[in-house]
GROMACS .gro file of C-alpha atoms in nm:
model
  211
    1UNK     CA    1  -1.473  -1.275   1.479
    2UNK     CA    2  -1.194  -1.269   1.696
    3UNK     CA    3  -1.095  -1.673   1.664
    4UNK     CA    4  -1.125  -1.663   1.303
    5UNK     CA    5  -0.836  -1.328   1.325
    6UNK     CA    6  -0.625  -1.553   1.521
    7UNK     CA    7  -0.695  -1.829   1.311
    8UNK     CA    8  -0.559  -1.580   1.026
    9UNK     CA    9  -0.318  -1.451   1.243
   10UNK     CA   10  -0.157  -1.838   1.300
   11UNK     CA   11  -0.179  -1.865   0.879
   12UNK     CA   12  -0.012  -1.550   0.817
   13UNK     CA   13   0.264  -1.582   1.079
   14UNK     CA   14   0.368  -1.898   0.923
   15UNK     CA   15   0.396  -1.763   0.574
   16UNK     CA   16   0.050  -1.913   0.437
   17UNK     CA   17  -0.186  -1.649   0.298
   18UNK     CA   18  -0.575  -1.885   0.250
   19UNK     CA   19  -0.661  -1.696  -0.126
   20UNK     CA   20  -1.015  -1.814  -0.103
   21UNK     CA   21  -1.221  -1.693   0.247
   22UNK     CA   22  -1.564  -1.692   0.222
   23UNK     CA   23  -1.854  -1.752   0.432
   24UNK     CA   24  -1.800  -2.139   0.388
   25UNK     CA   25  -1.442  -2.100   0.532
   26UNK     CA   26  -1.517  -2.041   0.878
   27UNK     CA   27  -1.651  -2.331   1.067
   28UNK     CA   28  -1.812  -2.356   1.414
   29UNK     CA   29  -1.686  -2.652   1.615
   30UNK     CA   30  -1.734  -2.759   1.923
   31UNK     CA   31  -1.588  -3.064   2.133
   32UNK     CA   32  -1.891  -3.269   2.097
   33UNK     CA   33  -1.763  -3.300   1.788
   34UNK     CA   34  -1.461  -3.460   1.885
   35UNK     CA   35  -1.534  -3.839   1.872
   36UNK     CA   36  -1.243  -3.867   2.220
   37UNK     CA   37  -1.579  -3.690   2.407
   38UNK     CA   38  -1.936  -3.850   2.401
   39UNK     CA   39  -2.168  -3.572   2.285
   40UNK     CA   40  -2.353  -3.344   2.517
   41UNK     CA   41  -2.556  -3.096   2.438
   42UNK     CA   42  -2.317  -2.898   2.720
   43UNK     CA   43  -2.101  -2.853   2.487
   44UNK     CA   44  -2.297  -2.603   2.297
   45UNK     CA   45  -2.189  -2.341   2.576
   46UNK     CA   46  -2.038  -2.048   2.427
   47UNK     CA   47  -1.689  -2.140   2.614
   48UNK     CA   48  -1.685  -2.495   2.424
   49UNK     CA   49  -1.755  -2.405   2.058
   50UNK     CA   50  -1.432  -2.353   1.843
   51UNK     CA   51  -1.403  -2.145   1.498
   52UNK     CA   52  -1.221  -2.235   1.232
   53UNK     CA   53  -1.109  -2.187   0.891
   54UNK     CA   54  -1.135  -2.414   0.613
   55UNK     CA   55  -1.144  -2.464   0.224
   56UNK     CA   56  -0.739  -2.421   0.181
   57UNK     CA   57  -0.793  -2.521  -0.197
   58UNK     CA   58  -0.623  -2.233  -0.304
   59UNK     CA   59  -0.394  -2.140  -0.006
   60UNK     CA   60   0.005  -2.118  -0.044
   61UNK     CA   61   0.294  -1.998   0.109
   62UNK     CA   62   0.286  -1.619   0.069
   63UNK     CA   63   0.635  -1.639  -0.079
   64UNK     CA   64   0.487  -1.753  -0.373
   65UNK     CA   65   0.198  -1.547  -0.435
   66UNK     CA   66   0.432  -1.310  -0.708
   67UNK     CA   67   0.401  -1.671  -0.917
   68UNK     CA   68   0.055  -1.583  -0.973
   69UNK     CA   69  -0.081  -1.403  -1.275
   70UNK     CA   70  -0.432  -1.296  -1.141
   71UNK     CA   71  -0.275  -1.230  -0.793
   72UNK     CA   72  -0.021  -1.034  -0.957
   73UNK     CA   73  -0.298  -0.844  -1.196
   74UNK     CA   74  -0.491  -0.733  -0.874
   75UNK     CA   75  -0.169  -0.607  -0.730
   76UNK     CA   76  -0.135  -0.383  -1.034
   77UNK     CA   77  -0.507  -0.244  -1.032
   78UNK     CA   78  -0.370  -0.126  -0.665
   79UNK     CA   79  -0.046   0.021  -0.813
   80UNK     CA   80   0.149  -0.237  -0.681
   81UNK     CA   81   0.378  -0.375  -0.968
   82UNK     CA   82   0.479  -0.733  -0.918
   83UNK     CA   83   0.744  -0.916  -1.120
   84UNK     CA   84   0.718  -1.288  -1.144
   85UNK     CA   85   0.882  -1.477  -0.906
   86UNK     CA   86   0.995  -1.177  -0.719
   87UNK     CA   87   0.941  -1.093  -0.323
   88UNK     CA   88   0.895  -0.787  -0.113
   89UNK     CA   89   0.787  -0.641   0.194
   90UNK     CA   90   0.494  -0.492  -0.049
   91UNK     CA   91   0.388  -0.784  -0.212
   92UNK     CA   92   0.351  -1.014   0.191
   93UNK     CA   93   0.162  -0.690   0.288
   94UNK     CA   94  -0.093  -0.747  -0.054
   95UNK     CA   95  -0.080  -1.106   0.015
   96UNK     CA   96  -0.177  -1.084   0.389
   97UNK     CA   97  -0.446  -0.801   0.263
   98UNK     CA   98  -0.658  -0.958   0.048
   99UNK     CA   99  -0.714  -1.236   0.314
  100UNK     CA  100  -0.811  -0.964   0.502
  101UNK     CA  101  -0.977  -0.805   0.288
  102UNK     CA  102  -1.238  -1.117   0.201
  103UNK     CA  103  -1.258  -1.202   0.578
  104UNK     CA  104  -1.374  -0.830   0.668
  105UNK     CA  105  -1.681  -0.885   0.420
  106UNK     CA  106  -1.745  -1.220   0.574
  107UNK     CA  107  -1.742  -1.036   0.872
  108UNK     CA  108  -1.972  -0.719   0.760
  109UNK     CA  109  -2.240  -0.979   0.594
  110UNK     CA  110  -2.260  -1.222   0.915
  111UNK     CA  111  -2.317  -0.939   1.127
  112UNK     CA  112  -2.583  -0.801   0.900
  113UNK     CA  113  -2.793  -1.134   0.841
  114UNK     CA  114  -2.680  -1.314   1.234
  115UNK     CA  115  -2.787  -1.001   1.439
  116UNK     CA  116  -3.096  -0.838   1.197
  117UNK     CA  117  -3.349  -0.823   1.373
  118UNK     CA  118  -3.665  -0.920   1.097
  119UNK     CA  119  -4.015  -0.798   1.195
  120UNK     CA  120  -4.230  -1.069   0.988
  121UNK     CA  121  -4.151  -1.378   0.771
  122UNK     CA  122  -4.260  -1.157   0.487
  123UNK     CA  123  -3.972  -0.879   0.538
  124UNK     CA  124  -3.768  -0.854   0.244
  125UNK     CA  125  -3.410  -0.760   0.358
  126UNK     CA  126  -3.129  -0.587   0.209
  127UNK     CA  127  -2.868  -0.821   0.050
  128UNK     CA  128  -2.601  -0.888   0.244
  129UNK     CA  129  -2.401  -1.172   0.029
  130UNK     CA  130  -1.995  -1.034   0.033
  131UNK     CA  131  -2.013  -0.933  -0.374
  132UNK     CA  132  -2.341  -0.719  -0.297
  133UNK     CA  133  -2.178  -0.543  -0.020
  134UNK     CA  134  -1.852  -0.470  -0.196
  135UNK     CA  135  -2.081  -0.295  -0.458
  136UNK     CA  136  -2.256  -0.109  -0.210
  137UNK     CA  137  -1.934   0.036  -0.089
  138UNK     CA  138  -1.746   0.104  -0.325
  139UNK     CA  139  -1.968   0.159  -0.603
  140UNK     CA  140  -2.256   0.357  -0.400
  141UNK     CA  141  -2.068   0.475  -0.130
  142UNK     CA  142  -1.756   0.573  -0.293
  143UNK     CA  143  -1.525   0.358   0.005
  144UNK     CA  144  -1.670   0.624   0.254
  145UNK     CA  145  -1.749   0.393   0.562
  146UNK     CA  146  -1.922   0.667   0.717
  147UNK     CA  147  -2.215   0.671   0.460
  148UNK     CA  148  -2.226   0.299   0.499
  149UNK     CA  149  -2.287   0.321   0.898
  150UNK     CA  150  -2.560   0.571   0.802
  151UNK     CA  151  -2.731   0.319   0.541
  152UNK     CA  152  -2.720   0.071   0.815
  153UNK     CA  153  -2.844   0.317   1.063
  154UNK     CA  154  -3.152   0.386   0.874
  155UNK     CA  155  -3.302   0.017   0.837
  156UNK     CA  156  -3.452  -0.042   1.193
  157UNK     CA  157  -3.332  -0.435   1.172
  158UNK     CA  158  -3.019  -0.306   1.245
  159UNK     CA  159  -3.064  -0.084   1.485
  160UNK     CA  160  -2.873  -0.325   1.771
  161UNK     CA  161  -2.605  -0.376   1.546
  162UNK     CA  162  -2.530  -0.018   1.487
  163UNK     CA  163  -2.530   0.041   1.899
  164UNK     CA  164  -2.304  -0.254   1.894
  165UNK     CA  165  -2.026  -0.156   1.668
  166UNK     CA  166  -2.081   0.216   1.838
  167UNK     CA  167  -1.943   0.080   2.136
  168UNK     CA  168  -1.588   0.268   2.223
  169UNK     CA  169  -1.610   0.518   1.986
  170UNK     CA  170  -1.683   0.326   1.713
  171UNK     CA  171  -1.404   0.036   1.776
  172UNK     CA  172  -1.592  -0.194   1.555
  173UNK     CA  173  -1.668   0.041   1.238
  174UNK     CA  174  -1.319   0.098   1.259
  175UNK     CA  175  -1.204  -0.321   1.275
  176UNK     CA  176  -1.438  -0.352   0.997
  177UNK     CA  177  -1.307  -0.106   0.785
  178UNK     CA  178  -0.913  -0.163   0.845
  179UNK     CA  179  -1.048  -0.513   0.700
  180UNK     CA  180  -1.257  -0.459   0.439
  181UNK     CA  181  -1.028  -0.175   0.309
  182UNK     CA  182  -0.695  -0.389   0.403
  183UNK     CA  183  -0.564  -0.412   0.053
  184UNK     CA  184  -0.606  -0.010  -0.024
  185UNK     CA  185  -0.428   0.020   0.307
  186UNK     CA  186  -0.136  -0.206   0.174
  187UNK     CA  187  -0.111   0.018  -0.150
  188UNK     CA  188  -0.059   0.320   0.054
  189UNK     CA  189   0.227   0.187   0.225
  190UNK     CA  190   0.348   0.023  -0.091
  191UNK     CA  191   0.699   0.215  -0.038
  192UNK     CA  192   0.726   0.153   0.345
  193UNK     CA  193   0.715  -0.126   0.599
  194UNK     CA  194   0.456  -0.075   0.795
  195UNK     CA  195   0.179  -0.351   0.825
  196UNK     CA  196  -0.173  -0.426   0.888
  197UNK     CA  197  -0.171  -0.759   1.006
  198UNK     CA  198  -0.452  -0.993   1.158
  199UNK     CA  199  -0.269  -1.001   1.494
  200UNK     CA  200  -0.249  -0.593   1.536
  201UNK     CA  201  -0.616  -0.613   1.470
  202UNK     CA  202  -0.675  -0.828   1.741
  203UNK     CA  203  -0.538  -0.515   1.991
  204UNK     CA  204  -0.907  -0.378   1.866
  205UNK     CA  205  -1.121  -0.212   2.168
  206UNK     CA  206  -1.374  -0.372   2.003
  207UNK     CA  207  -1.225  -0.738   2.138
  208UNK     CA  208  -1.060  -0.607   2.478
  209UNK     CA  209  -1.403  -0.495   2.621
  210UNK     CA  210  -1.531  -0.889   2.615
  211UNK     CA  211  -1.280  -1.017   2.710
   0.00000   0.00000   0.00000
């Protein structure tokens, strides 16, 4: 979690927003992958193994993203009105948001299916796919992250995965929602200039206590 926000964090300092993350984006590495180093199986080590973000198809400088008619229509359905070709502090905040936005439901769905805990091969689990999720909380849960926690709370798969994002108050319900919520966030502030941006969400508690 953390590399891929300060993989985001790099992109969005230098005025690309991606347009496209998905699961398929992020990319483990390690440098027995790097043909300058024969391959070891030492360099599976936690300390070794790189993540990174791919599948740029659709990425672009942020600058541009007014040029866009569906980014542009999804700005509107959040009150934000965009004229073509035009730039503000409001639409770089959108921009940086929905990247945000699709990376926090990455996020929410790896941490669901990675760290479930499954009883038998015959256990049918919840879906955890990013468009299933989205549902779920918005539709379901009416954006109330709360009720979510308490969904996950009751399905005994994730029982370590609640104590682990209960750790310092809460720190990583909170990450998660300040992603997954980025671009509602970004509407609110639509007539200010404050931002939510990958690299203040790397100050999360929930990334200082492993460090």
């Amino acid at each position: 979690m953390q590399q891929s926000l300060q993989a985001l964090a790099f992109m969005h300092e230098n005025g690309i927003a991606h347009r496209s993350i998905g699961r398929n984006s992020i990319i483990l590495s390690s440098v027995s992958q790097d043909k300058m180093e024969a391959s070891t199986p030492y360099a599976l080590v936690p300390s070794r193994l790189v993540v990174k973000l791919a599948d740029f198809g659709f990425g672009g400088p942020i600058s541009e993203a007014s040029m866009d008619e569906e980014f542009r229509s999804r700005a509107k359905s959040f009150g934000i009105i965009v004229a073509e070709g035009s730039s503000s502090v409001a639409i770089t905040n959108f921009a940086m948001a929905e990247d945000l936005h699709a990376l926090g439901f990455v996020f929410l769905g790896l941490l669901l299916t990675s760290l479930a805990e499954i009883p038998t091969p015959q256990y049918s689990m919840p879906a955890t796919d990013e468009d299933s999720l989205q549902r779920l909380l918005t539709e379901i849960f009416d954006k109330d992250f709360d009720e979510f926690r308490e969904y996950v709370a009751a399905e005994d798969i994730w029982t370590n995965l609640v104590s682990l994002l209960d750790e310092n108050e809460g720190a990583g319900w909170d990450l998660l929602k300040s992603l997954c919520f980025a671009r509602e966030r970004a509407a609110e502030n639509k007539d200010g200039f404050s931002v939510l941006s990958a690299r203040a969400l790397l100050a999360s508690p929930t990334f200082s206590s492993r460090r």
